[in-house]
XYZ file of N, CA and C in Angstrom:
777
model
N 18.948 130.110 98.988
C 19.904 129.362 99.811
C 19.505 129.483 101.280
N 19.352 128.340 101.963
C 18.950 128.400 103.369
C 20.117 128.855 104.238
N 19.813 129.063 105.528
C 20.796 129.656 106.430
C 22.024 128.765 106.605
N 21.820 127.458 106.724
C 22.960 126.550 106.915
C 23.903 126.601 105.719
N 23.353 126.637 104.498
C 24.194 126.720 103.306
C 24.922 128.069 103.244
N 24.256 129.139 103.676
C 24.915 130.442 103.701
C 26.100 130.425 104.671
N 25.887 129.826 105.838
C 26.963 129.733 106.826
C 28.134 128.924 106.277
N 27.827 127.790 105.655
C 28.893 126.941 105.127
C 29.655 127.652 104.007
N 28.931 128.376 103.156
C 29.587 129.105 102.070
C 30.520 130.179 102.628
N 30.085 130.869 103.662
C 30.918 131.915 104.261
C 32.145 131.313 104.947
N 31.948 130.218 105.670
C 33.059 129.588 106.387
C 34.064 128.950 105.446
N 33.607 128.553 104.260
C 34.512 127.902 103.302
C 35.578 128.849 102.766
N 35.385 130.153 102.947
C 36.367 131.134 102.467
C 37.419 131.455 103.530
N 37.312 130.823 104.715
C 38.254 131.081 105.809
C 39.191 129.891 105.976
N 40.112 130.012 106.920
C 41.081 128.945 107.172
C 40.611 127.949 108.215
N 39.509 128.234 108.908
C 39.077 127.334 109.973
C 38.409 126.102 109.381
N 38.346 125.007 110.119
C 37.735 123.774 109.603
C 36.293 124.010 109.149
N 35.888 123.314 108.106
C 34.546 123.496 107.536
C 33.578 122.499 108.168
N 32.536 122.987 108.858
C 31.589 122.075 109.511
C 30.600 121.467 108.513
N 29.950 120.406 108.951
C 28.945 119.749 108.109
C 27.660 120.573 108.093
N 26.848 120.354 107.078
C 25.559 121.050 106.993
C 24.661 120.677 108.167
N 24.690 119.404 108.577
C 23.847 118.973 109.693
C 24.219 119.723 110.972
N 25.530 119.891 111.201
C 25.970 120.623 112.387
C 25.533 122.083 112.313
N 25.639 122.683 111.149
C 25.239 124.086 110.978
C 23.724 124.250 111.084
N 22.967 123.284 110.579
C 21.519 123.345 110.701
C 21.089 123.275 112.156
N 21.762 122.433 112.927
C 21.467 122.347 114.354
C 21.777 123.665 115.054
N 22.877 124.291 114.671
C 23.251 125.578 115.246
C 22.238 126.657 114.879
N 21.843 126.693 113.614
C 20.929 127.735 113.126
C 19.531 127.603 113.711
N 19.120 126.377 114.019
C 17.761 126.154 114.524
C 17.677 126.192 116.048
N 18.796 126.454 116.714
C 18.804 126.449 118.177
C 17.993 127.608 118.752
N 17.859 128.684 117.996
C 17.074 129.838 118.443
C 16.054 130.213 117.383
N 14.882 130.611 117.815
C 13.837 131.022 116.885
C 13.265 132.368 117.325
N 13.331 133.376 116.467
C 14.005 133.357 115.160
C 15.517 133.322 115.340
N 16.252 132.849 114.328
C 17.711 132.780 114.433
C 18.332 134.175 114.468
N 19.493 134.303 115.097
C 20.180 135.603 115.127
C 20.693 135.972 113.738
N 21.197 137.185 113.553
C 21.735 137.595 112.250
C 22.884 136.693 111.801
N 23.124 136.671 110.491
C 24.151 135.806 109.924
C 25.523 136.070 110.547
N 25.865 137.334 110.721
C 27.181 137.665 111.282
C 27.341 137.087 112.685
N 26.289 137.143 113.483
C 26.332 136.597 114.837
C 26.460 135.079 114.804
N 25.735 134.434 113.901
C 25.819 132.985 113.769
C 27.207 132.548 113.299
N 27.807 133.317 112.409
C 29.154 132.996 111.936
C 30.154 133.047 113.078
N 30.049 134.068 113.905
C 30.959 134.192 115.053
C 30.767 133.033 116.023
N 29.513 132.662 116.252
C 29.227 131.535 117.140
C 29.770 130.238 116.568
N 29.578 130.040 115.257
C 30.068 128.822 114.604
C 31.586 128.726 114.707
N 32.287 129.823 114.473
C 33.753 129.817 114.569
C 34.206 129.443 115.978
N 33.590 130.085 116.974
C 33.986 129.843 118.357
C 33.734 128.386 118.755
N 32.599 127.856 118.385
C 32.262 126.478 118.776
C 33.120 125.457 118.024
N 33.420 125.735 116.771
C 34.294 124.836 116.014
C 35.679 124.752 116.649
N 36.228 125.897 116.994
C 37.573 125.928 117.554
C 37.622 125.355 118.962
N 36.453 125.245 119.614
C 36.391 124.667 120.952
C 35.971 123.199 120.930
N 35.851 122.623 119.741
C 35.378 121.246 119.598
C 36.519 120.299 119.238
N 36.292 119.031 119.506
C 37.214 117.968 119.109
C 37.009 117.698 117.616
N 38.051 117.870 116.819
C 37.925 117.696 115.371
C 37.496 116.284 114.968
N 37.719 115.323 115.850
C 37.377 113.937 115.510
C 35.930 113.590 115.846
N 35.181 114.541 116.427
C 33.793 114.266 116.819
C 32.949 113.913 115.595
N 32.145 112.881 115.719
C 31.303 112.425 114.607
C 30.323 113.526 114.192
N 30.246 113.759 112.896
C 29.282 114.711 112.363
C 29.691 116.167 112.448
N 30.864 116.459 113.008
C 31.264 117.862 113.147
C 31.676 118.474 111.812
N 32.583 117.812 111.105
C 33.139 118.385 109.872
C 32.481 117.822 108.627
N 32.491 118.638 107.581
C 32.042 118.189 106.265
C 32.933 117.027 105.829
N 32.325 115.935 105.374
C 33.087 114.720 105.066
C 34.108 114.940 103.957
N 33.753 115.716 102.940
C 34.693 115.977 101.854
C 35.851 116.829 102.346
N 35.555 117.817 103.185
C 36.605 118.654 103.747
C 37.559 117.802 104.580
N 37.008 116.926 105.425
C 37.834 116.091 106.292
C 38.778 115.213 105.479
N 38.275 114.657 104.381
C 39.110 113.795 103.539
C 40.234 114.580 102.880
N 39.975 115.851 102.568
C 40.952 116.667 101.847
C 41.897 117.431 102.769
N 41.628 117.426 104.085
C 42.450 118.204 105.016
C 42.962 117.362 106.179
N 43.129 116.068 105.952
C 43.702 115.188 106.969
C 45.123 114.826 106.567
N 45.874 114.307 107.506
C 47.245 113.890 107.224
C 47.246 112.722 106.246
N 48.102 112.749 105.229
C 48.212 111.595 104.331
C 48.586 110.356 105.146
N 47.822 109.305 104.999
C 48.024 108.126 105.832
C 49.431 107.549 105.702
N 50.006 107.656 104.500
C 51.331 107.061 104.321
C 52.452 107.868 104.959
N 52.138 109.061 105.504
C 53.150 109.854 106.200
C 53.103 109.657 107.710
N 52.041 109.037 108.196
C 51.854 108.884 109.635
C 52.719 107.737 110.147
N 53.525 107.968 111.202
C 54.358 106.893 111.752
C 53.517 105.668 112.099
N 54.067 104.501 111.803
C 53.348 103.268 112.076
C 52.514 102.779 110.917
N 52.545 103.544 109.795
C 51.738 103.154 108.640
C 52.421 102.099 107.769
N 53.660 101.730 108.115
C 54.453 100.761 107.345
C 54.728 101.249 105.921
N 54.717 102.544 105.772
C 55.000 103.130 104.467
C 56.387 103.757 104.488
N 57.047 103.742 103.349
C 58.380 104.358 103.253
C 58.302 105.854 103.532
N 57.155 106.480 103.200
C 57.000 107.920 103.396
C 57.029 108.297 104.871
N 56.635 107.365 105.749
C 56.591 107.666 107.181
C 57.978 107.704 107.806
N 58.970 107.129 107.135
C 60.330 107.120 107.669
C 61.333 107.788 106.733
N 60.858 108.348 105.633
C 61.757 108.968 104.676
C 62.409 110.209 105.274
N 63.566 110.538 104.790
C 64.312 111.667 105.341
C 63.540 112.971 105.227
N 62.909 113.198 104.104
C 62.134 114.430 103.938
C 61.017 114.243 102.927
N 59.810 114.669 103.330
C 58.666 114.693 102.429
C 57.911 115.986 102.705
N 56.963 116.296 101.857
C 56.182 117.526 102.045
C 54.695 117.211 101.981
N 53.933 117.890 102.831
C 52.492 117.689 102.804
C 51.947 118.104 101.443
N 51.156 117.256 100.796
C 50.636 117.594 99.474
C 49.410 118.511 99.522
N 48.901 118.766 100.716
C 47.684 119.569 100.852
C 47.680 120.251 102.222
N 46.796 121.241 102.377
C 46.606 121.864 103.686
C 46.018 120.839 104.649
N 46.500 120.850 105.889
C 46.013 119.917 106.910
C 45.697 120.703 108.177
N 44.530 120.451 108.755
C 44.160 121.082 110.020
C 44.342 120.067 111.137
N 45.060 120.474 112.192
C 45.312 119.592 113.329
C 44.944 120.310 114.620
N 44.834 119.522 115.696
C 44.623 120.083 117.030
C 45.766 119.636 117.931
N 46.148 120.498 118.866
C 47.294 120.240 119.740
C 46.863 119.363 120.909
N 47.563 118.247 121.101
C 47.305 117.353 122.233
C 48.329 117.525 123.347
N 49.522 118.011 123.005
C 50.569 118.182 124.013
C 51.597 119.161 123.472
N 52.282 119.851 124.376
C 53.348 120.766 123.982
C 54.399 120.772 125.070
N 55.658 120.837 124.666
C 56.780 120.818 125.606
C 57.894 121.712 125.076
N 58.537 122.439 125.976
C 59.695 123.254 125.631
C 60.934 122.371 125.756
N 61.464 121.902 124.630
C 62.595 120.970 124.670
C 63.931 121.684 124.864
N 63.922 123.022 124.877
C 65.152 123.764 125.151
C 65.409 123.873 126.650
N 64.440 123.445 127.452
C 64.564 123.479 128.911
C 64.479 122.045 129.419
N 65.379 121.651 130.303
C 65.356 120.281 130.803
C 64.083 120.028 131.589
N 63.670 118.771 131.618
C 62.466 118.423 132.364
C 62.635 118.713 133.848
N 63.853 118.504 134.374
C 64.078 118.784 135.786
C 63.927 120.277 136.075
N 64.401 121.123 135.156
C 64.226 122.574 135.336
C 62.744 122.933 135.341
N 61.965 122.267 134.492
C 60.526 122.521 134.460
C 59.858 122.070 135.751
N 60.295 120.924 136.286
C 59.765 120.440 137.566
C 60.058 121.444 138.669
N 61.298 121.930 138.716
C 61.677 122.880 139.757
C 60.861 124.167 139.658
N 60.621 124.620 138.410
C 59.843 125.850 138.222
C 58.412 125.668 138.697
N 57.795 124.533 138.378
C 56.420 124.290 138.791
C 56.308 124.110 140.304
N 57.291 123.454 140.909
C 57.265 123.280 142.361
C 57.457 124.615 143.075
N 58.287 125.484 142.484
C 58.456 126.822 143.061
C 57.144 127.595 143.018
N 56.418 127.450 141.919
C 55.130 128.130 141.794
C 54.130 127.589 142.804
N 54.198 126.280 143.061
C 53.302 125.685 144.051
C 53.575 126.245 145.445
N 54.836 126.657 145.676
C 55.194 127.271 146.960
C 54.906 128.768 146.972
N 54.443 129.284 145.831
C 54.150 130.714 145.758
C 55.334 131.556 145.374
N 56.339 130.923 144.731
C 57.537 131.646 144.320
C 57.655 131.659 142.814
N 58.238 132.732 142.298
C 58.545 132.811 140.882
C 59.896 133.461 140.723
N 60.405 133.543 139.510
C 61.706 134.169 139.304
C 61.595 135.312 138.315
N 62.399 136.333 138.554
C 62.523 137.450 137.618
C 64.012 137.693 137.501
N 64.606 137.227 136.373
C 66.053 137.243 136.268
C 66.616 136.285 137.301
N 67.484 136.773 138.208
C 68.039 135.941 139.267
C 67.358 136.200 140.598
N 66.316 137.023 140.571
C 65.648 137.406 141.810
C 64.429 136.524 142.033
N 64.273 136.006 143.258
C 63.081 135.237 143.615
C 62.024 136.211 144.104
N 60.825 136.108 143.552
C 59.732 136.987 143.952
C 58.578 136.138 144.445
N 57.804 136.697 145.372
C 56.622 136.012 145.862
C 55.458 136.347 144.942
N 54.678 135.333 144.586
C 53.519 135.527 143.737
C 52.261 135.487 144.581
N 51.294 136.334 144.216
C 50.037 136.307 144.952
C 49.293 135.021 144.663
N 48.353 134.674 145.522
C 47.588 133.440 145.342
C 46.831 133.461 144.029
N 46.334 134.640 143.628
C 45.566 134.704 142.387
C 46.453 134.451 141.191
N 47.736 134.876 141.278
C 48.638 134.644 140.153
C 48.875 133.165 139.933
N 49.045 132.415 141.007
C 49.372 131.004 140.861
C 48.160 130.138 140.560
N 46.955 130.642 140.843
C 45.771 129.805 140.626
C 44.925 130.245 139.455
N 45.036 131.507 139.060
C 44.137 131.997 138.026
C 44.724 131.742 136.648
N 45.012 130.482 136.335
C 45.674 130.100 135.083
C 44.830 130.438 133.865
N 43.522 130.236 133.972
C 42.670 130.421 132.802
C 42.688 131.868 132.320
N 42.544 132.818 133.271
C 42.496 134.231 132.891
C 43.805 134.671 132.263
N 44.922 134.228 132.832
C 46.233 134.626 132.324
C 46.484 134.066 130.943
N 46.135 132.783 130.750
C 46.404 132.166 129.450
C 45.526 132.780 128.378
N 44.291 133.118 128.728
C 43.394 133.745 127.757
C 43.975 135.071 127.285
N 44.521 135.859 128.220
C 45.132 137.134 127.848
C 46.284 136.914 126.887
N 47.091 135.901 127.153
C 48.244 135.645 126.294
C 47.814 135.232 124.908
N 46.719 134.488 124.808
C 46.273 134.032 123.493
C 45.804 135.183 122.624
N 45.459 136.299 123.283
C 45.077 137.493 122.523
C 46.274 138.399 122.285
N 47.457 137.964 122.723
C 48.658 138.774 122.545
C 48.791 139.844 123.601
N 48.069 139.684 124.741
C 48.123 140.666 125.803
C 48.950 140.128 126.949
N 49.359 140.998 127.868
C 50.033 140.594 129.095
C 49.015 140.554 130.211
N 49.054 139.528 131.019
C 48.088 139.398 132.093
C 48.338 140.417 133.204
N 49.591 140.837 133.387
C 49.890 141.748 134.488
C 50.821 142.876 134.046
N 50.796 143.194 132.746
C 51.596 144.312 132.265
C 52.912 143.883 131.689
N 53.542 142.822 132.258
C 54.835 142.378 131.769
C 54.797 140.937 131.299
N 53.631 140.278 131.422
C 53.525 138.889 130.998
C 54.005 137.903 132.039
N 54.539 138.392 133.190
C 55.105 137.504 134.196
C 54.039 136.623 134.821
N 52.858 137.186 135.099
C 51.811 136.400 135.750
C 51.362 135.247 134.881
N 51.238 135.487 133.573
C 50.804 134.420 132.672
C 51.834 133.308 132.602
N 53.103 133.655 132.448
C 54.141 132.641 132.370
C 54.245 131.881 133.684
N 54.117 132.589 134.778
C 54.203 131.933 136.073
C 53.078 130.940 136.269
N 51.889 131.303 135.820
C 50.742 130.430 136.012
C 50.892 129.113 135.285
N 51.722 129.071 134.272
C 51.889 127.867 133.470
C 53.271 127.248 133.594
N 54.166 127.896 134.307
C 55.506 127.357 134.448
C 56.287 127.400 133.162
N 56.036 128.379 132.319
C 56.748 128.432 131.044
C 56.575 129.768 130.371
N 56.744 129.805 129.063
C 56.602 131.027 128.302
C 57.358 130.902 127.000
N 57.436 131.993 126.237
C 58.115 131.985 124.953
C 59.461 132.629 125.120
N 60.499 131.832 125.432
C 61.839 132.365 125.574
C 62.454 132.640 124.213
N 63.488 133.483 124.218
C 64.132 133.862 122.956
C 64.712 132.649 122.235
N 65.186 131.672 122.992
C 65.812 130.498 122.387
C 64.980 129.230 122.556
N 63.703 129.391 122.856
C 62.847 128.224 123.083
C 62.586 127.462 121.791
N 62.494 126.142 121.919
C 62.073 125.275 120.828
C 61.000 124.345 121.385
N 59.873 124.270 120.709
C 58.758 123.494 121.227
C 58.472 122.260 120.386
N 58.160 121.184 121.099
C 57.732 119.941 120.471
C 56.270 119.719 120.820
N 55.475 119.339 119.826
C 54.051 119.155 120.026
C 53.630 117.755 119.598
N 52.516 117.315 120.129
C 51.791 116.173 119.587
C 50.521 116.744 118.967
N 50.304 116.469 117.684
C 49.147 117.012 116.981
C 48.296 115.865 116.430
N 47.020 116.150 116.247
C 46.063 115.145 115.788
C 45.177 115.744 114.700
N 44.933 114.972 113.629
C 44.062 115.469 112.568
C 42.623 115.030 112.811
N 41.735 115.371 111.880
C 40.309 115.106 112.067
C 39.961 113.623 111.974
N 40.893 112.803 111.520
C 40.662 111.356 111.475
C 41.242 110.648 112.700
N 41.815 111.411 113.617
C 42.391 110.828 114.823
C 43.832 110.392 114.677
N 44.455 110.667 113.529
C 45.856 110.310 113.320
C 46.753 111.316 114.054
N 47.764 110.818 114.752
C 48.636 111.695 115.526
C 50.066 111.665 114.990
N 50.740 112.798 115.121
C 52.147 112.923 114.750
C 52.827 113.873 115.725
N 54.146 113.768 115.809
C 54.920 114.763 116.537
C 55.257 115.912 115.582
N 55.383 117.088 116.158
C 55.788 118.269 115.387
C 56.789 119.044 116.220
N 57.762 119.657 115.559
C 58.773 120.442 116.272
C 59.072 121.707 115.487
N 59.373 122.780 116.202
C 59.662 124.055 115.543
C 60.986 123.987 114.794
N 60.925 124.204 113.496
C 62.140 124.393 112.704
C 62.607 125.837 112.890
N 61.645 126.741 112.897
C 61.853 128.139 113.260
C 60.764 128.489 114.257
N 61.023 129.464 115.107
C 60.049 129.809 116.138
C 58.739 130.309 115.534
N 57.642 129.749 116.035
C 56.296 130.197 115.677
C 55.788 131.001 116.863
N 55.594 132.284 116.680
C 55.383 133.213 117.783
C 54.228 132.800 118.697
N 53.155 132.269 118.141
C 51.985 131.970 118.961
C 52.035 130.585 119.609
N 53.130 129.879 119.430
C 53.280 128.579 120.081
C 54.166 128.717 121.312
N 53.782 128.057 122.403
C 54.599 128.081 123.594
C 53.854 127.527 124.787
N 54.589 126.971 125.737
C 53.988 126.537 126.989
C 53.512 127.794 127.710
N 52.231 127.859 128.038
C 51.672 129.068 128.623
C 51.026 129.971 127.594
N 51.232 129.686 126.312
C 50.556 130.421 125.242
C 49.567 129.526 124.510
N 49.979 128.301 124.260
C 49.180 127.387 123.451
C 48.246 126.574 124.331
N 46.980 126.523 123.945
C 46.001 125.719 124.654
C 45.980 124.305 124.104
N 45.634 123.351 124.951
C 45.424 121.993 124.471
C 44.072 121.963 123.755
N 44.081 121.420 122.547
C 42.895 121.466 121.699
C 42.922 122.618 120.715
N 43.949 123.480 120.808
C 44.066 124.605 119.868
C 44.275 124.071 118.450
N 43.695 124.764 117.480
C 43.741 124.313 116.097
C 44.868 125.017 115.340
N 45.547 124.240 114.491
C 46.674 124.759 113.711
C 46.513 124.285 112.269
N 46.701 125.193 111.326
C 46.665 124.861 109.909
C 48.089 124.673 109.405
N 48.378 123.484 108.894
C 49.672 123.193 108.269
C 49.481 123.319 106.762
N 50.143 124.263 106.165
C 49.928 124.513 104.736
C 50.632 123.464 103.875
N 50.090 123.275 102.684
C 50.722 122.374 101.720
C 52.173 122.786 101.529
N 53.069 121.811 101.490
C 54.492 122.098 101.369
C 55.235 122.029 102.684
N 54.500 121.924 103.811
C 55.146 121.762 105.108
C 56.006 120.500 105.094
N 57.228 120.605 105.608
C 58.168 119.481 105.571
C 57.855 118.484 106.690
N 57.873 117.204 106.339
C 57.764 116.114 107.303
C 59.038 115.288 107.180
N 59.834 115.231 108.250
C 61.107 114.518 108.226
C 61.045 113.318 109.163
N 61.150 112.132 108.584
C 61.100 110.886 109.360
C 59.903 110.841 110.292
N 58.762 111.225 109.763
C 57.522 111.146 110.525
C 57.280 112.278 111.498
N 58.113 113.330 111.458
C 57.953 114.481 112.350
C 57.697 115.731 111.513
N 56.645 116.469 111.847
C 56.319 117.708 111.136
C 57.266 118.814 111.595
N 57.883 119.508 110.642
C 58.777 120.622 110.965
C 57.997 121.925 110.800
N 57.818 122.622 111.904
C 56.973 123.816 111.915
C 57.770 125.056 111.533
N 57.233 125.775 110.566
C 57.842 127.009 110.074
C 56.735 128.061 110.041
N 56.969 129.266 110.578
C 55.906 130.284 110.606
C 55.362 130.639 109.233
N 56.149 130.401 108.178
C 55.666 130.708 106.825
C 54.598 129.728 106.370
N 54.543 128.552 107.004
C 53.603 127.521 106.565
C 52.748 126.969 107.695
N 52.760 127.646 108.827
C 52.011 127.196 109.998
C 51.133 128.346 110.487
N 49.826 128.142 110.500
C 48.890 129.185 110.925
C 48.168 128.706 112.185
N 48.386 129.397 113.304
C 47.702 129.054 114.550
C 46.313 129.692 114.508
N 45.287 128.844 114.510
C 43.915 129.322 114.351
C 43.254 129.688 115.667
N 43.771 129.152 116.773
C 43.177 129.434 118.074
C 42.270 128.307 118.544
N 41.534 128.594 119.601
C 40.621 127.612 120.155
C 41.200 126.869 121.343
N 40.367 126.063 121.981
C 40.772 125.276 123.135
C 39.654 124.292 123.455
N 40.032 123.051 123.791
C 39.061 122.096 124.329
C 39.236 122.139 125.848
N 38.278 122.733 126.524
C 38.431 123.041 127.949
C 38.832 121.838 128.795
N 38.144 120.722 128.633
C 38.412 119.551 129.467
C 39.830 119.036 129.242
N 40.279 119.025 127.994
C 41.636 118.573 127.685
C 42.665 119.503 128.320
N 42.440 120.797 128.167
C 43.421 121.766 128.653
C 43.538 121.709 130.177
N 42.405 121.621 130.849
C 42.426 121.579 132.310
C 43.144 120.320 132.804
N 42.861 119.187 132.153
C 43.521 117.929 132.548
C 45.022 118.003 132.283
N 45.416 118.647 131.183
C 46.840 118.782 130.856
C 47.556 119.633 131.896
N 46.945 120.759 132.263
C 47.546 121.646 133.262
C 47.656 120.931 134.610
N 46.575 120.266 135.027
C 46.558 119.602 136.331
C 47.563 118.455 136.407
N 47.804 117.782 135.284
C 48.677 116.619 135.310
C 50.090 116.870 134.846
N 50.426 118.116 134.540
C 51.725 118.394 133.932
C 52.897 118.077 134.870
N 52.803 118.476 136.114
C 53.904 118.229 137.052
C 54.138 116.729 137.234
N 53.061 115.958 137.369
C 53.202 114.512 137.557
C 53.841 113.866 136.323
N 53.464 114.324 135.133
C 54.041 113.760 133.914
C 55.531 114.066 133.821
N 55.897 115.289 134.166
C 57.308 115.671 134.106
C 58.135 114.870 135.107
N 57.606 114.685 136.317
C 58.332 113.902 137.319
C 58.509 112.458 136.861
N 57.474 111.917 136.247
C 57.575 110.543 135.732
C 58.636 110.445 134.651
N 58.669 111.449 133.774
C 59.658 111.454 132.695
C 61.078 111.605 133.241
N 61.249 112.453 134.265
C 62.559 112.624 134.889
C 63.015 111.324 135.509
N 62.111 110.615 136.186
C 62.443 109.341 136.774
C 62.852 108.312 135.740
N 62.140 108.320 134.597
C 62.483 107.382 133.517
C 63.852 107.721 132.929
N 64.136 109.025 132.793
C 65.436 109.439 132.267
C 66.573 108.989 133.186
N 66.356 109.103 134.484
C 67.411 108.727 135.432
C 67.616 107.206 135.437
N 66.529 106.452 135.319
C 66.655 104.986 135.291
C 67.379 104.510 134.045
N 67.168 105.272 132.945
C 67.829 104.913 131.688
C 69.325 105.203 131.774
């Protein structure tokens, strides 16, 4: 068995998306002689989780067909399943996060929090505290720490401040997710998923929705028993999302007021 087949066989036993042989062959031949199998596996995992699932040639075609959203459940498919009160995914589906919002907090409150951070202010309880310049600008370092379950500054305040959010006790998050075929759906927490949150979740992060996950009227209901956050991030997407978040929220607030 050649190296690419060994890599694919090893990756097929994990929860992460299964890459194509051509992609693995390109990875294995990038260095001569190739590094040890364990090192190549780690590299393959990291690059897969940092890639766009819809990229041509990335995933094994059979895997993609078996781990995409059923077309008749996707809103706009003109199928009864897309608007039915409740259906369940018939198979495991891997998706990537395109957007996330804390719907337990008003958009205006989020705007105020982000504008306060732009002024170098943050809140701790009812107390206003001044944040250092590195806290307000070093978003990448803080978010990376949070994704590993660590605190960026001992109490997690710096990470939450850098993103204008966090995982509150009563938070509920709504996401836009996309499968490997480019189909998109909304998803919302039915129960809190610990690794999901504004300031915790990266744009482009991969999530495994297990078979049996409930889809209600075209919206995926996220339950920690059936939702596995795999990790990862698409850097360009995440940076654009962070940079444009305040403008999007202000636009949404304006639309809400006009309505």
